[in-house]
């Protein structure tokens, strides 16, 4: 069941122009507030001045096995010719039981669902998880700058954990 206010948030997020050339700052601002509300500490990475990656969750500070990593991207492709759309691509529209708008199937509602999943995991308590994390990035494909920055962040966290484990075993 969708949480109260989900469709209103979806309308707001679909209304944000996140075509790659326009940047993702507005979408990141909205999602950062949601992830903080879900109990995830958030760090921001600014990429090329107009794009923002948000990293939510305990990151390298989580101890123990398991955990959840949720990744999505925030940028969208251009909508193409507007006359090809049956409705405004930046307006969430429900038609025949389906939601329509730019980013509904791939990016924006995916990010909202993951924010809700993170909130539910956090609310369930520590016995149900070892830590959850959420990441929203620009151009998350294998060679995209978003995923590259995320990978370097994880590598730094892993090195810190290894260093800390080595120091602890030496003591």
mmCIF file of C-alpha atoms in Angstrom:
data_model
loop_
_atom_site.group_PDB
_atom_site.id
_atom_site.type_symbol
_atom_site.label_atom_id
_atom_site.label_comp_id
_atom_site.label_asym_id
_atom_site.label_seq_id
_atom_site.Cartn_x
_atom_site.Cartn_y
_atom_site.Cartn_z
ATOM 1 C CA UNK A 1 0.000 0.000 0.000
ATOM 2 C CA UNK A 2 1.294 3.450 -0.868
ATOM 3 C CA UNK A 3 2.007 5.717 2.084
ATOM 4 C CA UNK A 4 -0.103 8.821 2.573
ATOM 5 C CA UNK A 5 1.249 11.645 0.456
ATOM 6 C CA UNK A 6 3.110 9.380 -2.000
ATOM 7 C CA UNK A 7 1.193 10.604 -5.047
ATOM 8 C CA UNK A 8 1.664 14.230 -4.011
ATOM 9 C CA UNK A 9 5.421 13.661 -3.745
ATOM 10 C CA UNK A 10 5.339 11.863 -7.082
ATOM 11 C CA UNK A 11 3.566 14.839 -8.688
ATOM 12 C CA UNK A 12 6.204 17.170 -7.312
ATOM 13 C CA UNK A 13 9.105 15.004 -8.453
ATOM 14 C CA UNK A 14 7.663 14.400 -11.943
ATOM 15 C CA UNK A 15 7.257 18.184 -12.219
ATOM 16 C CA UNK A 16 11.005 18.702 -11.799
ATOM 17 C CA UNK A 17 12.892 18.930 -15.085
ATOM 18 C CA UNK A 18 15.744 16.447 -14.672
ATOM 19 C CA UNK A 19 16.733 16.152 -18.318
ATOM 20 C CA UNK A 20 20.485 15.538 -18.148
ATOM 21 C CA UNK A 21 21.376 18.943 -19.599
ATOM 22 C CA UNK A 22 19.296 20.715 -16.898
ATOM 23 C CA UNK A 23 20.804 19.062 -13.833
ATOM 24 C CA UNK A 24 19.418 17.110 -10.905
ATOM 25 C CA UNK A 25 19.786 19.547 -8.005
ATOM 26 C CA UNK A 26 16.029 20.079 -7.522
ATOM 27 C CA UNK A 27 15.279 16.348 -7.496
ATOM 28 C CA UNK A 28 18.200 15.707 -5.126
ATOM 29 C CA UNK A 29 16.894 18.377 -2.733
ATOM 30 C CA UNK A 30 13.487 16.675 -2.591
ATOM 31 C CA UNK A 31 14.916 13.172 -2.185
ATOM 32 C CA UNK A 32 17.425 14.288 0.441
ATOM 33 C CA UNK A 33 14.573 15.484 2.648
ATOM 34 C CA UNK A 34 12.743 12.161 2.164
ATOM 35 C CA UNK A 35 15.791 10.067 2.971
ATOM 36 C CA UNK A 36 16.559 12.137 6.056
ATOM 37 C CA UNK A 37 12.932 11.641 7.135
ATOM 38 C CA UNK A 38 13.524 7.889 6.633
ATOM 39 C CA UNK A 39 16.349 8.114 9.170
ATOM 40 C CA UNK A 40 19.243 7.942 6.715
ATOM 41 C CA UNK A 41 22.116 10.382 7.142
ATOM 42 C CA UNK A 42 22.736 12.010 3.739
ATOM 43 C CA UNK A 43 25.897 13.211 2.016
ATOM 44 C CA UNK A 44 25.863 15.196 -1.210
ATOM 45 C CA UNK A 45 28.306 15.081 -4.104
ATOM 46 C CA UNK A 46 28.101 17.942 -6.586
ATOM 47 C CA UNK A 47 29.046 16.869 -10.096
ATOM 48 C CA UNK A 48 29.646 19.362 -12.886
ATOM 49 C CA UNK A 49 28.000 22.133 -10.804
ATOM 50 C CA UNK A 50 24.386 21.301 -11.758
ATOM 51 C CA UNK A 51 24.187 17.618 -10.902
ATOM 52 C CA UNK A 52 23.955 16.306 -7.371
ATOM 53 C CA UNK A 53 24.494 12.740 -6.220
ATOM 54 C CA UNK A 54 22.961 11.954 -2.865
ATOM 55 C CA UNK A 55 24.327 9.178 -0.706
ATOM 56 C CA UNK A 56 21.974 8.151 2.062
ATOM 57 C CA UNK A 57 22.744 5.735 4.806
ATOM 58 C CA UNK A 58 25.401 4.717 7.193
ATOM 59 C CA UNK A 59 27.935 4.046 4.418
ATOM 60 C CA UNK A 60 31.247 2.673 5.686
ATOM 61 C CA UNK A 61 30.215 2.967 9.320
ATOM 62 C CA UNK A 62 27.950 -0.107 9.268
ATOM 63 C CA UNK A 63 29.303 -3.086 11.179
ATOM 64 C CA UNK A 64 28.322 -6.672 10.590
ATOM 65 C CA UNK A 65 27.175 -8.708 7.618
ATOM 66 C CA UNK A 66 24.282 -7.951 5.297
ATOM 67 C CA UNK A 67 22.542 -4.700 4.701
ATOM 68 C CA UNK A 68 20.703 -3.242 1.756
ATOM 69 C CA UNK A 69 21.976 -1.015 -1.029
ATOM 70 C CA UNK A 70 19.430 0.764 -3.218
ATOM 71 C CA UNK A 71 20.695 2.639 -6.254
ATOM 72 C CA UNK A 72 18.843 4.788 -8.751
ATOM 73 C CA UNK A 73 19.637 7.678 -11.012
ATOM 74 C CA UNK A 74 17.949 11.065 -11.180
ATOM 75 C CA UNK A 75 18.522 12.318 -14.698
ATOM 76 C CA UNK A 76 16.096 11.644 -17.532
ATOM 77 C CA UNK A 77 16.332 11.727 -21.284
ATOM 78 C CA UNK A 78 14.553 14.587 -23.062
ATOM 79 C CA UNK A 79 10.840 13.908 -23.617
ATOM 80 C CA UNK A 80 11.168 14.119 -27.387
ATOM 81 C CA UNK A 81 8.415 15.750 -29.430
ATOM 82 C CA UNK A 82 5.716 16.935 -27.016
ATOM 83 C CA UNK A 83 3.016 16.069 -29.559
ATOM 84 C CA UNK A 84 3.991 12.409 -29.058
ATOM 85 C CA UNK A 85 2.767 12.606 -25.461
ATOM 86 C CA UNK A 86 -0.911 12.232 -24.571
ATOM 87 C CA UNK A 87 -0.314 14.560 -21.611
ATOM 88 C CA UNK A 88 2.322 16.997 -20.356
ATOM 89 C CA UNK A 89 5.467 14.937 -19.580
ATOM 90 C CA UNK A 90 6.109 17.032 -16.432
ATOM 91 C CA UNK A 91 2.634 16.435 -15.010
ATOM 92 C CA UNK A 92 1.867 13.140 -13.276
ATOM 93 C CA UNK A 93 -1.248 11.807 -14.972
ATOM 94 C CA UNK A 94 -3.273 8.712 -14.120
ATOM 95 C CA UNK A 95 -4.915 7.034 -17.078
ATOM 96 C CA UNK A 96 -6.548 3.595 -17.157
ATOM 97 C CA UNK A 97 -4.966 2.654 -13.830
ATOM 98 C CA UNK A 98 -1.433 3.626 -14.920
ATOM 99 C CA UNK A 99 0.698 6.637 -14.007
ATOM 100 C CA UNK A 100 2.288 8.626 -16.827
ATOM 101 C CA UNK A 101 4.985 11.312 -16.826
ATOM 102 C CA UNK A 102 8.664 11.706 -17.659
ATOM 103 C CA UNK A 103 10.651 9.416 -15.366
ATOM 104 C CA UNK A 104 7.688 7.454 -13.958
ATOM 105 C CA UNK A 105 8.911 4.006 -15.003
ATOM 106 C CA UNK A 106 12.655 4.410 -14.748
ATOM 107 C CA UNK A 107 13.818 7.072 -12.372
ATOM 108 C CA UNK A 108 11.571 9.214 -10.266
ATOM 109 C CA UNK A 109 9.005 6.802 -8.863
ATOM 110 C CA UNK A 110 11.775 4.241 -8.453
ATOM 111 C CA UNK A 111 13.576 6.730 -6.213
ATOM 112 C CA UNK A 112 10.412 7.415 -4.187
ATOM 113 C CA UNK A 113 9.747 3.693 -3.733
ATOM 114 C CA UNK A 114 13.307 3.168 -2.522
ATOM 115 C CA UNK A 115 12.970 6.075 -0.078
ATOM 116 C CA UNK A 116 9.824 4.429 1.298
ATOM 117 C CA UNK A 117 11.572 1.043 1.495
ATOM 118 C CA UNK A 118 14.450 2.637 3.412
ATOM 119 C CA UNK A 119 11.970 4.298 5.787
ATOM 120 C CA UNK A 120 10.247 0.958 6.433
ATOM 121 C CA UNK A 121 13.574 -0.825 6.988
ATOM 122 C CA UNK A 122 14.669 1.829 9.468
ATOM 123 C CA UNK A 123 11.284 1.696 11.247
ATOM 124 C CA UNK A 124 11.452 -2.118 11.486
ATOM 125 C CA UNK A 125 14.433 -1.822 13.807
ATOM 126 C CA UNK A 126 17.935 -3.219 13.995
ATOM 127 C CA UNK A 127 16.895 -6.860 14.201
ATOM 128 C CA UNK A 128 15.698 -6.785 10.594
ATOM 129 C CA UNK A 129 18.778 -5.315 8.901
ATOM 130 C CA UNK A 130 22.439 -4.556 9.302
ATOM 131 C CA UNK A 131 22.071 -1.190 7.641
ATOM 132 C CA UNK A 132 20.379 0.228 4.622
ATOM 133 C CA UNK A 133 21.766 2.706 2.161
ATOM 134 C CA UNK A 134 20.288 4.563 -0.749
ATOM 135 C CA UNK A 135 22.146 6.253 -3.575
ATOM 136 C CA UNK A 136 20.864 8.550 -6.304
ATOM 137 C CA UNK A 137 23.323 9.492 -8.965
ATOM 138 C CA UNK A 138 23.621 11.194 -12.307
ATOM 139 C CA UNK A 139 24.206 8.883 -15.270
ATOM 140 C CA UNK A 140 24.610 5.681 -13.358
ATOM 141 C CA UNK A 141 25.596 3.493 -16.329
ATOM 142 C CA UNK A 142 28.856 1.564 -16.033
ATOM 143 C CA UNK A 143 30.997 4.422 -17.355
ATOM 144 C CA UNK A 144 28.856 7.334 -16.111
ATOM 145 C CA UNK A 145 30.280 9.940 -13.759
ATOM 146 C CA UNK A 146 27.664 9.184 -11.092
ATOM 147 C CA UNK A 147 28.552 5.541 -10.653
ATOM 148 C CA UNK A 148 32.270 6.325 -10.870
ATOM 149 C CA UNK A 149 31.991 8.697 -7.926
ATOM 150 C CA UNK A 150 29.941 6.171 -5.957
ATOM 151 C CA UNK A 151 32.528 3.460 -6.649
ATOM 152 C CA UNK A 152 35.377 5.672 -5.429
ATOM 153 C CA UNK A 153 33.370 6.522 -2.296
ATOM 154 C CA UNK A 154 32.853 2.804 -1.547
ATOM 155 C CA UNK A 155 36.535 2.098 -2.176
ATOM 156 C CA UNK A 156 37.503 4.780 0.386
ATOM 157 C CA UNK A 157 35.013 3.330 2.906
ATOM 158 C CA UNK A 158 36.372 -0.187 2.358
ATOM 159 C CA UNK A 159 39.978 1.017 2.879
ATOM 160 C CA UNK A 160 38.953 2.781 6.110
ATOM 161 C CA UNK A 161 37.233 -0.379 7.364
ATOM 162 C CA UNK A 162 40.275 -2.516 6.514
ATOM 163 C CA UNK A 163 42.558 -0.044 8.249
ATOM 164 C CA UNK A 164 40.349 0.041 11.329
ATOM 165 C CA UNK A 165 40.164 -3.781 11.416
ATOM 166 C CA UNK A 166 43.962 -4.026 11.125
ATOM 167 C CA UNK A 167 44.472 -1.541 13.963
ATOM 168 C CA UNK A 168 41.950 -3.404 16.148
ATOM 169 C CA UNK A 169 43.614 -6.777 15.576
ATOM 170 C CA UNK A 170 47.049 -5.282 16.326
ATOM 171 C CA UNK A 171 45.935 -3.850 19.637
#
